mmCIF file of C-alpha atoms (C1' of nucleotides) in Angstrom:
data_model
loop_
_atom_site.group_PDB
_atom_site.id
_atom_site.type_symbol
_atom_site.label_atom_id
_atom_site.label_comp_id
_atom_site.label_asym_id
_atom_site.label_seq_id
_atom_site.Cartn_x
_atom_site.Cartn_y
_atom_site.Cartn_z
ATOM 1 C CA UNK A 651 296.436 179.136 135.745
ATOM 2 C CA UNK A 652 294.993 177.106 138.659
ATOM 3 C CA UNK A 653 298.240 176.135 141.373
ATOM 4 C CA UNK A 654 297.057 176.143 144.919
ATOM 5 C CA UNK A 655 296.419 180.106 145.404
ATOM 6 C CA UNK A 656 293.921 179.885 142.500
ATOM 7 C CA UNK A 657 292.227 176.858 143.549
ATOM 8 C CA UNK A 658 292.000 178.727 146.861
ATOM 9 C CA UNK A 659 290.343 181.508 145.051
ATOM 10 C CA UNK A 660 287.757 179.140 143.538
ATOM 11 C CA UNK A 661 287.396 177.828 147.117
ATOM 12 C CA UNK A 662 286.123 181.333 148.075
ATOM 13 C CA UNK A 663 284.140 181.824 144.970
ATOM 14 C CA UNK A 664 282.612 178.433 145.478
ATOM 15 C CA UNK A 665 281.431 179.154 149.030
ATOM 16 C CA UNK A 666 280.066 182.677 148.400
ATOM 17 C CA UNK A 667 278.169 181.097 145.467
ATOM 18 C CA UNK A 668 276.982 177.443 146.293
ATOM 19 C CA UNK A 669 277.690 176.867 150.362
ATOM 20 C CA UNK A 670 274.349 176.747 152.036
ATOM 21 C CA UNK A 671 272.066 176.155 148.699
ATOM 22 C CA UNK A 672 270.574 173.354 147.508
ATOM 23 C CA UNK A 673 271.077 172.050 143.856
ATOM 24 C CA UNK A 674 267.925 171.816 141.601
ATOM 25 C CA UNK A 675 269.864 170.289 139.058
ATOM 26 C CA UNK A 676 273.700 169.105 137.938
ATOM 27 C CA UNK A 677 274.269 169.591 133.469
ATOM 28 C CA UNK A 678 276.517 167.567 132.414
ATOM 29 C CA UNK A 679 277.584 169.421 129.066
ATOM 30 C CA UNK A 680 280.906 167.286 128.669
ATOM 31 C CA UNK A 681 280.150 163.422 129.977
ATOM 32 C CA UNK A 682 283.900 162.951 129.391
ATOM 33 C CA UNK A 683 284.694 165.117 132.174
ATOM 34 C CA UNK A 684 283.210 163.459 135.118
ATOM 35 C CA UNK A 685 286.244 160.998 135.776
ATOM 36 C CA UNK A 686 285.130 158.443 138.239
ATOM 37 C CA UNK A 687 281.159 157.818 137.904
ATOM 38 C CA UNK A 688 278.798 157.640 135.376
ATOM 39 C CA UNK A 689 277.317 161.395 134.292
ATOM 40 C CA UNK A 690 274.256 160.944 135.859
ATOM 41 C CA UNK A 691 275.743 159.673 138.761
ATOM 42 C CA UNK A 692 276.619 163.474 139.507
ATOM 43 C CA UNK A 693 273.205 164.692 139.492
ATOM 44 C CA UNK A 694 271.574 161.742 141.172
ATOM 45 C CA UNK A 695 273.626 162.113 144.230
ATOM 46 C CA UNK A 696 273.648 165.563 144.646
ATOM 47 C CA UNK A 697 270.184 167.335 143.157
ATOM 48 C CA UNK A 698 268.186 168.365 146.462
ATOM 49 C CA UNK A 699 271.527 168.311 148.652
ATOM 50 C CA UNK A 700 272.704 171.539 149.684
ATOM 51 C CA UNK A 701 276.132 172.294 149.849
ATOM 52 C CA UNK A 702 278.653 172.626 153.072
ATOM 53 C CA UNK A 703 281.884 174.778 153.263
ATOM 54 C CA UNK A 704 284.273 173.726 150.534
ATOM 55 C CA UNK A 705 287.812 172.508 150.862
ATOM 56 C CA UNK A 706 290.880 172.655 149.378
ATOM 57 C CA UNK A 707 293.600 170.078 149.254
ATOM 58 C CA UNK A 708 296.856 170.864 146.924
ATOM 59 C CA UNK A 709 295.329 171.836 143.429
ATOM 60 C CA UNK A 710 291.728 170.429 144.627
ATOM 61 C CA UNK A 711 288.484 172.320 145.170
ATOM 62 C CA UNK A 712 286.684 169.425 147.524
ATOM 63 C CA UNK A 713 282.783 170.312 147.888
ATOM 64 C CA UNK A 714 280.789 168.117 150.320
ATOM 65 C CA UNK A 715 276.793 168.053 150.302
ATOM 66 C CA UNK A 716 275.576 166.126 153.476
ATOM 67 C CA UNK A 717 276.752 162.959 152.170
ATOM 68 C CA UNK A 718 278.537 162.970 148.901
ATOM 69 C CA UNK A 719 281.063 165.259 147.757
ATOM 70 C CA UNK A 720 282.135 166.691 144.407
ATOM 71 C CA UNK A 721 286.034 167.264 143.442
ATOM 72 C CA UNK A 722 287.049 169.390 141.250
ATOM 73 C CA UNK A 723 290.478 169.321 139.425
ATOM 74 C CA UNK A 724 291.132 172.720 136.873
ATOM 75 C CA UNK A 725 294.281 171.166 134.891
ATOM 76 C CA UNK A 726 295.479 174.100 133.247
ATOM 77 C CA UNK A 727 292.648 175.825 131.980
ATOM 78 C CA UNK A 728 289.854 175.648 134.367
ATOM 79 C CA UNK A 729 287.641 177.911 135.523
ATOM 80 C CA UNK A 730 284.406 178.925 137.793
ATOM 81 C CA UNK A 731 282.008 180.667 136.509
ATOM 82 C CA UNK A 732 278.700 182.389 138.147
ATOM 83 C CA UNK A 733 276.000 183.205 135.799
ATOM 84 C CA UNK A 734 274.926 186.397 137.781
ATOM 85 C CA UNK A 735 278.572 187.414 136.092
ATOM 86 C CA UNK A 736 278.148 186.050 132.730
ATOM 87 C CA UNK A 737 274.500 185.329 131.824
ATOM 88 C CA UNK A 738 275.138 182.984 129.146
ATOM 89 C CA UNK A 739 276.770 179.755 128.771
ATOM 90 C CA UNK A 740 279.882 179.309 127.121
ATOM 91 C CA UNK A 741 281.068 176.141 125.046
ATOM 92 C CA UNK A 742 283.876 175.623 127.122
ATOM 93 C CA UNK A 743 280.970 174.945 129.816
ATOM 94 C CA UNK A 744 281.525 171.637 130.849
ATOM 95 C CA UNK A 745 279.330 170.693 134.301
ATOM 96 C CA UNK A 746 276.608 173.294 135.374
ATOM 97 C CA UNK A 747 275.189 173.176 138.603
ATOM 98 C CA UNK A 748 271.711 174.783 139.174
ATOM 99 C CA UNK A 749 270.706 176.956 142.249
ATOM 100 C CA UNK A 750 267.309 179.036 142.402
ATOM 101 C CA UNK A 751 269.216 182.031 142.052
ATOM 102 C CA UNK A 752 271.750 181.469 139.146
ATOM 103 C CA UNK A 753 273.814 178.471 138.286
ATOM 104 C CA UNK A 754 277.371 177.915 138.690
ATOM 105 C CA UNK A 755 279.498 176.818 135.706
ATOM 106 C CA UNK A 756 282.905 174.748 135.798
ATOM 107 C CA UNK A 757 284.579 175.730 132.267
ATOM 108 C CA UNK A 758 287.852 174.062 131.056
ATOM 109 C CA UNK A 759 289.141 174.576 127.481
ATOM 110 C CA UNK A 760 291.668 171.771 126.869
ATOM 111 C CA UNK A 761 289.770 169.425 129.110
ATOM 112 C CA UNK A 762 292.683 168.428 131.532
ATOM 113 C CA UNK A 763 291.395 168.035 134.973
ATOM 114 C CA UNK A 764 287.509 167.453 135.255
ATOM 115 C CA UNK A 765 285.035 166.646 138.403
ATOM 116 C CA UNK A 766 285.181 163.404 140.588
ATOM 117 C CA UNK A 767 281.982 161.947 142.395
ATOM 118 C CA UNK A 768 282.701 160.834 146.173
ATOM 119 C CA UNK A 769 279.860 158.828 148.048
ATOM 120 C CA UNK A 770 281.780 158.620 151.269
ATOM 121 C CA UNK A 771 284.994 158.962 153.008
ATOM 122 C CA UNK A 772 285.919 155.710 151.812
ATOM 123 C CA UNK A 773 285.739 156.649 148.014
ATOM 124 C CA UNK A 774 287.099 160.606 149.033
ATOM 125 C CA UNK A 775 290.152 158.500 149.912
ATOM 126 C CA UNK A 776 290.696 156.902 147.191
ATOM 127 C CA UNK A 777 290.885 160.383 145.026
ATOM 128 C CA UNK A 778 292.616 162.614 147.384
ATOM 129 C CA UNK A 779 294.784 159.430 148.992
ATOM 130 C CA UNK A 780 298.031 159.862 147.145
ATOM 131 C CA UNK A 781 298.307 163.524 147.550
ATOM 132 C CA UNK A 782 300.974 164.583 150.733
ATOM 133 C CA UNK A 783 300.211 167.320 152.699
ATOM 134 C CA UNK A 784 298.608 170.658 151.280
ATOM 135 C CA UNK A 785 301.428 173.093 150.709
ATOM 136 C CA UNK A 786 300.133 175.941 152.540
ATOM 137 C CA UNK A 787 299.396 174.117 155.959
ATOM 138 C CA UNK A 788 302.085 171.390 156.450
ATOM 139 C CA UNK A 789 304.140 172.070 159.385
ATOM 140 C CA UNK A 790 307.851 172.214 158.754
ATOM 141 C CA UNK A 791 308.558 169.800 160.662
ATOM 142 C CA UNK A 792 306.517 167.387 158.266
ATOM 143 C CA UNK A 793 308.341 169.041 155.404
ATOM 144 C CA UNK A 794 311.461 168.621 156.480
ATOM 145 C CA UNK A 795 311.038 165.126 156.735
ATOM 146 C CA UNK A 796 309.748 164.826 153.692
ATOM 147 C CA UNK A 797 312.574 166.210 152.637
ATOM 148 C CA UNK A 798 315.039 163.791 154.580
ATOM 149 C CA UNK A 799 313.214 160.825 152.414
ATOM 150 C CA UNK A 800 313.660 162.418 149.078
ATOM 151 C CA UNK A 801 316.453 162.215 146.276
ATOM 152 C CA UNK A 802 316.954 163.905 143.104
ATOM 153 C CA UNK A 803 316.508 167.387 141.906
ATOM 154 C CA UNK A 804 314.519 170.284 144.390
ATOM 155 C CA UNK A 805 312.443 171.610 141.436
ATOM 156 C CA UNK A 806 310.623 168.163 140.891
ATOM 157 C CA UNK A 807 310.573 167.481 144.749
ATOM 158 C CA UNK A 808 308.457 170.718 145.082
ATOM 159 C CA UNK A 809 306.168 169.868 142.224
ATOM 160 C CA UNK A 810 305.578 166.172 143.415
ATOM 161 C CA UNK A 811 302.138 166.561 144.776
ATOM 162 C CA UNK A 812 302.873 163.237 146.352
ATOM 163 C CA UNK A 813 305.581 164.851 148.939
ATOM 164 C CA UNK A 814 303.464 168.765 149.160
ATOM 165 C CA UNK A 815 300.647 169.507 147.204
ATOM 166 C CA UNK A 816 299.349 172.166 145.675
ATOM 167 C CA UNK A 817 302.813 173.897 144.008
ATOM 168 C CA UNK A 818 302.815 173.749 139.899
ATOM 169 C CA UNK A 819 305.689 174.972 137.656
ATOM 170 C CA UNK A 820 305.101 178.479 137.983
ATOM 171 C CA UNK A 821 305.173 178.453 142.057
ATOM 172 C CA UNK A 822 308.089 176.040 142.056
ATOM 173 C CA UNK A 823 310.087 178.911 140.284
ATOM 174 C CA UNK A 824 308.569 181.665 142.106
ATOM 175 C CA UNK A 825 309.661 179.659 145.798
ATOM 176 C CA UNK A 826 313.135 178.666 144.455
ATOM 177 C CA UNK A 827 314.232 182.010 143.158
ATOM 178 C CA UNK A 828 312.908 184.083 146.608
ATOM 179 C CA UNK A 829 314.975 181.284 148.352
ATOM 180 C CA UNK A 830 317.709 181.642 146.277
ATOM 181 C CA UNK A 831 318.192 177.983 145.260
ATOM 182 C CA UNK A 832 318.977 176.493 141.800
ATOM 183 C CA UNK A 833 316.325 174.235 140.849
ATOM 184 C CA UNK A 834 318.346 171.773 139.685
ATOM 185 C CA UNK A 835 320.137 171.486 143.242
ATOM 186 C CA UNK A 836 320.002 168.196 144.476
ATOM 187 C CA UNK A 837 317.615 167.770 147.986
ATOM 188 C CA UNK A 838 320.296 165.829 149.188
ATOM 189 C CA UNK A 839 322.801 168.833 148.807
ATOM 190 C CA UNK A 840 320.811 170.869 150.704
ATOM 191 C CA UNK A 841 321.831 172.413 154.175
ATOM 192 C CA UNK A 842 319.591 172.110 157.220
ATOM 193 C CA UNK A 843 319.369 176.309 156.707
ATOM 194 C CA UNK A 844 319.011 175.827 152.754
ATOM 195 C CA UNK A 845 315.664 173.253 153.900
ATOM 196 C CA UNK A 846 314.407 175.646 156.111
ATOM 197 C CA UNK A 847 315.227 178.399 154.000
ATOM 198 C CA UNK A 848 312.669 176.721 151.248
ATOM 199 C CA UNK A 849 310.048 175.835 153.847
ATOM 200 C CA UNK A 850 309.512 179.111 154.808
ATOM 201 C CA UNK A 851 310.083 181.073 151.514
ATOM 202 C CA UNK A 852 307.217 178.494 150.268
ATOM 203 C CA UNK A 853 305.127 179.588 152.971
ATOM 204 C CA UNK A 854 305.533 182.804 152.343
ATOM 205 C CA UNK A 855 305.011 182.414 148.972
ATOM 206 C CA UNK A 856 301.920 180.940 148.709
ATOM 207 C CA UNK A 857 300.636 183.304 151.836
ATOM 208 C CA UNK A 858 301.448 186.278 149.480
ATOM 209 C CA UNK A 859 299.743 184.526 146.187
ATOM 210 C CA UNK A 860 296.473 183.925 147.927
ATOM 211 C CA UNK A 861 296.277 187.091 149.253
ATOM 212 C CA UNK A 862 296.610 188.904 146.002
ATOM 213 C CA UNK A 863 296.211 185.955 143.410
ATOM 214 C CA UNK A 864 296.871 187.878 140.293
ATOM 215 C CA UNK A 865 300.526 188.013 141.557
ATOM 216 C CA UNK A 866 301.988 187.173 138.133
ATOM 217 C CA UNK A 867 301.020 190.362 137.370
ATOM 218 C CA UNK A 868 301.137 192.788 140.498
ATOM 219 C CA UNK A 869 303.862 191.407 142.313
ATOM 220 C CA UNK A 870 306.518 194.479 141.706
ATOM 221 C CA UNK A 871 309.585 191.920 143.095
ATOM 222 C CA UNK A 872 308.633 188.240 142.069
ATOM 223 C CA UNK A 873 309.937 186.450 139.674
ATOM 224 C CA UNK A 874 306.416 185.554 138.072
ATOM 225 C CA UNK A 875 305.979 189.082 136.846
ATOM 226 C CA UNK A 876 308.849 188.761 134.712
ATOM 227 C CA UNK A 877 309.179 185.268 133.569
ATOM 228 C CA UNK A 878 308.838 184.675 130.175
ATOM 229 C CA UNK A 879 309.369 188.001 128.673
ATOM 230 C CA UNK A 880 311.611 188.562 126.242
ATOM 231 C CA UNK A 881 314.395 190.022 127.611
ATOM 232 C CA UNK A 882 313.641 189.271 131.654
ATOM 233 C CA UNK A 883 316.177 189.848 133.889
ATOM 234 C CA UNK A 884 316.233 188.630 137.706
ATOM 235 C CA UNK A 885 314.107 191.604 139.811
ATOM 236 C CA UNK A 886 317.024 191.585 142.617
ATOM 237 C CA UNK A 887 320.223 191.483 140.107
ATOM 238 C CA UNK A 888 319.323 192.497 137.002
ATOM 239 C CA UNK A 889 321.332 189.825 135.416
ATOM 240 C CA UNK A 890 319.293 188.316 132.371
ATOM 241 C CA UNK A 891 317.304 185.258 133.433
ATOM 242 C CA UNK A 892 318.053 181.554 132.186
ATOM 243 C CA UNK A 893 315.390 179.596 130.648
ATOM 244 C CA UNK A 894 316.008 175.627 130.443
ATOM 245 C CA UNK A 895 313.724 172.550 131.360
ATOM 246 C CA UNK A 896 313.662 171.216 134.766
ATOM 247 C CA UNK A 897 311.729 168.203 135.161
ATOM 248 C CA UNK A 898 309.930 168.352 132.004
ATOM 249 C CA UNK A 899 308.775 171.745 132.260
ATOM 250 C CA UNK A 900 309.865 175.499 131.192
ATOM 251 C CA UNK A 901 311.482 176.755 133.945
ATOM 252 C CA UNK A 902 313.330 180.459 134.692
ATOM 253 C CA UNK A 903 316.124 181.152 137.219
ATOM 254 C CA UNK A 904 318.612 183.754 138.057
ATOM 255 C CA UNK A 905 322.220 182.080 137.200
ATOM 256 C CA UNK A 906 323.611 184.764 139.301
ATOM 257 C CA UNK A 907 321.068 184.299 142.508
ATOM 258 C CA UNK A 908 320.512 180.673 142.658
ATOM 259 C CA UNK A 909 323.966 178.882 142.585
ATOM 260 C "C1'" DT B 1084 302.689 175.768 109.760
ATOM 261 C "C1'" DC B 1085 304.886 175.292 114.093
ATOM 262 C "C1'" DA B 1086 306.287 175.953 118.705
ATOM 263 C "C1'" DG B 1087 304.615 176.611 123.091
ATOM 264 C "C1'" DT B 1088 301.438 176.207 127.210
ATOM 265 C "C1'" DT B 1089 300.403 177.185 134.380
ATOM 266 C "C1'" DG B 1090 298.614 169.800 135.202
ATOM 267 C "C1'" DT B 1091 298.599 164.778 135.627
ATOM 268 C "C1'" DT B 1092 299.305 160.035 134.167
ATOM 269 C "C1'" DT B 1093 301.678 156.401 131.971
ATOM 270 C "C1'" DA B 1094 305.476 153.954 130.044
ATOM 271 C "C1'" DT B 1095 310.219 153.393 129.793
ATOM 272 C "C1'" DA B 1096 314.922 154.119 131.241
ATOM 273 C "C1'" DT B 1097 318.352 154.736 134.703
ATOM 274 C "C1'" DA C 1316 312.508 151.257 145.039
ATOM 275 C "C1'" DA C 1317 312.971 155.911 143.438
ATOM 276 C "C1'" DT C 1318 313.844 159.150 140.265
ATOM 277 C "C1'" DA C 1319 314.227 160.959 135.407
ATOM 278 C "C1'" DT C 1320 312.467 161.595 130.901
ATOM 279 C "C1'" DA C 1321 309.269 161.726 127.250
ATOM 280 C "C1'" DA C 1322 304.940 161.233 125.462
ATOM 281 C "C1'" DA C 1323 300.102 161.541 125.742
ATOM 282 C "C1'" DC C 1324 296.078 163.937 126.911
ATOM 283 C "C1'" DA C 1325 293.638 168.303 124.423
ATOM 284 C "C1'" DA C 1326 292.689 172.795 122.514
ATOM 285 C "C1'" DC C 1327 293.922 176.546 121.941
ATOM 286 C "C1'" DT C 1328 297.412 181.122 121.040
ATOM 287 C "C1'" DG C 1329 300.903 183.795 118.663
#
DNA sequence: TCAGTTGTTTATAT
DNA sequence: AATATAAACAACTG
């Protein structure tokens, strides 16, 4: 379920397995998922490199090697995998890249998402370029004007990666009902406190779901615990939660909380 | 068999 | 020009 506190997750799992080696080899198991170069391409640029400290940009793992740098995008369904956890491969196994002590796998069932192939800054650009400002860092003053630019309905606003990046469908829930705001609210309706309201609920937010990322689960008084289960009622009201669409997607809110 | 799914892109409509 | 909506992508699960 990769939104920005699980790509920050595989950030961490990245560098404790791959920052500082060098790659011996790149397996390309699915050609179709390397997006923007040829499959070999992958291993041709980066076998013998060693890696740097990896990034993270929105929903993207960035991984630069002295030189060129991979991307990773996980879609809905990907996944890093380290072989000194799982010894053998799995068919879901789409790129494998090969240290001398193990080899790190990037898995992704349906295939949404895949691995991008950056030779400079130039080409890094033209990848990350259209993404605004990674959720978790923008200052609010940035967000706010943001904000001030944008029309329409919150819910999409927060899930344009264009305007923050890094919030999916399941965040954009989780950051409207703590701030008490119906996602369907027009930006435009929204009070200076009701904007600053959301910019530091997301913050807060996302500060609790990388800290303890299996927050669907844990999280006693979020909404993300409880969402989708039959029968879910708002943790604050108890009132039984609404499901509807919202910008295309499934989305849960308290009718009671978020007016 | 059918509905549903955490992400993004594209086409079309407003 | 922006925003909204739906479909497509793809491969599962229940």
């Amino acid at each position: 379920m990769p939104e920005l506190p699980e790509v920050e997750a595989y950030r961490r799992f990245f560098a404790e397995h791959a920052e500082g080696r060098t790659v011996l080899a790149v397996d390309v198991l699915d050609p179709a998922l390397v997006r923007n170069a040829a499959p070999g391409d992958v291993g041709g640029a980066l076998t013998g490199r060693r890696f740097e400290e990896p990034g993270r940009h929105g929903k993207w793992l960035v991984c630069p090697a002295a030189g060129p740098t991979l991307l990773f995008h996980f879609g809905m369904t990907g996944d890093l995998v380290w072989s000194g956890d799982e010894p053998d491969r799995h068919r879901h196994d789409r790129l494998v890249l090969v240290f001398e002590d193990g080899e790190l796998r990037y898995r992704n069932m349906r295939r949404l998402g895949g691995v991008w192939l950056a030779l400079d800054d130039a080409e890094l650009k033209v990848v990350l370029g259209g993404l605004g400002p990674d959720a978790f860092a923008v200052e609010q003053e940035e967000f706010l004007g943001s904000l001030s630019r944008r029309r329409g309905g919150v819910k999409a606003a927060l899930m344009d990666q264009r305007l923050v990046a890094g919030i999916g469908n399941l965040l954009a829930d989780e950051v409207l009902w703590q701030a008490r705001i119906h996602p369907r609210r027009p930006v435009e309706d929204l009070g200076s406190n009701d904007r600053v309201r959301l910019f530091r609920t997301m913050r807060r937010v996302l500060a609790g779901a990388v800290e303890h990322f299996d927050y669907l689960e844990t999280r006693r008084r979020w909404l993300g615990r409880v969402r989708g289960q039959p029968g879910g009622r708002c943790p604050r009201c108890r009132t039984a939660l609404s499901r509807t669409v919202v910008a295309g997607r499934t989305t849960y809110f308290c009718p009671s909380c978020q007016r």
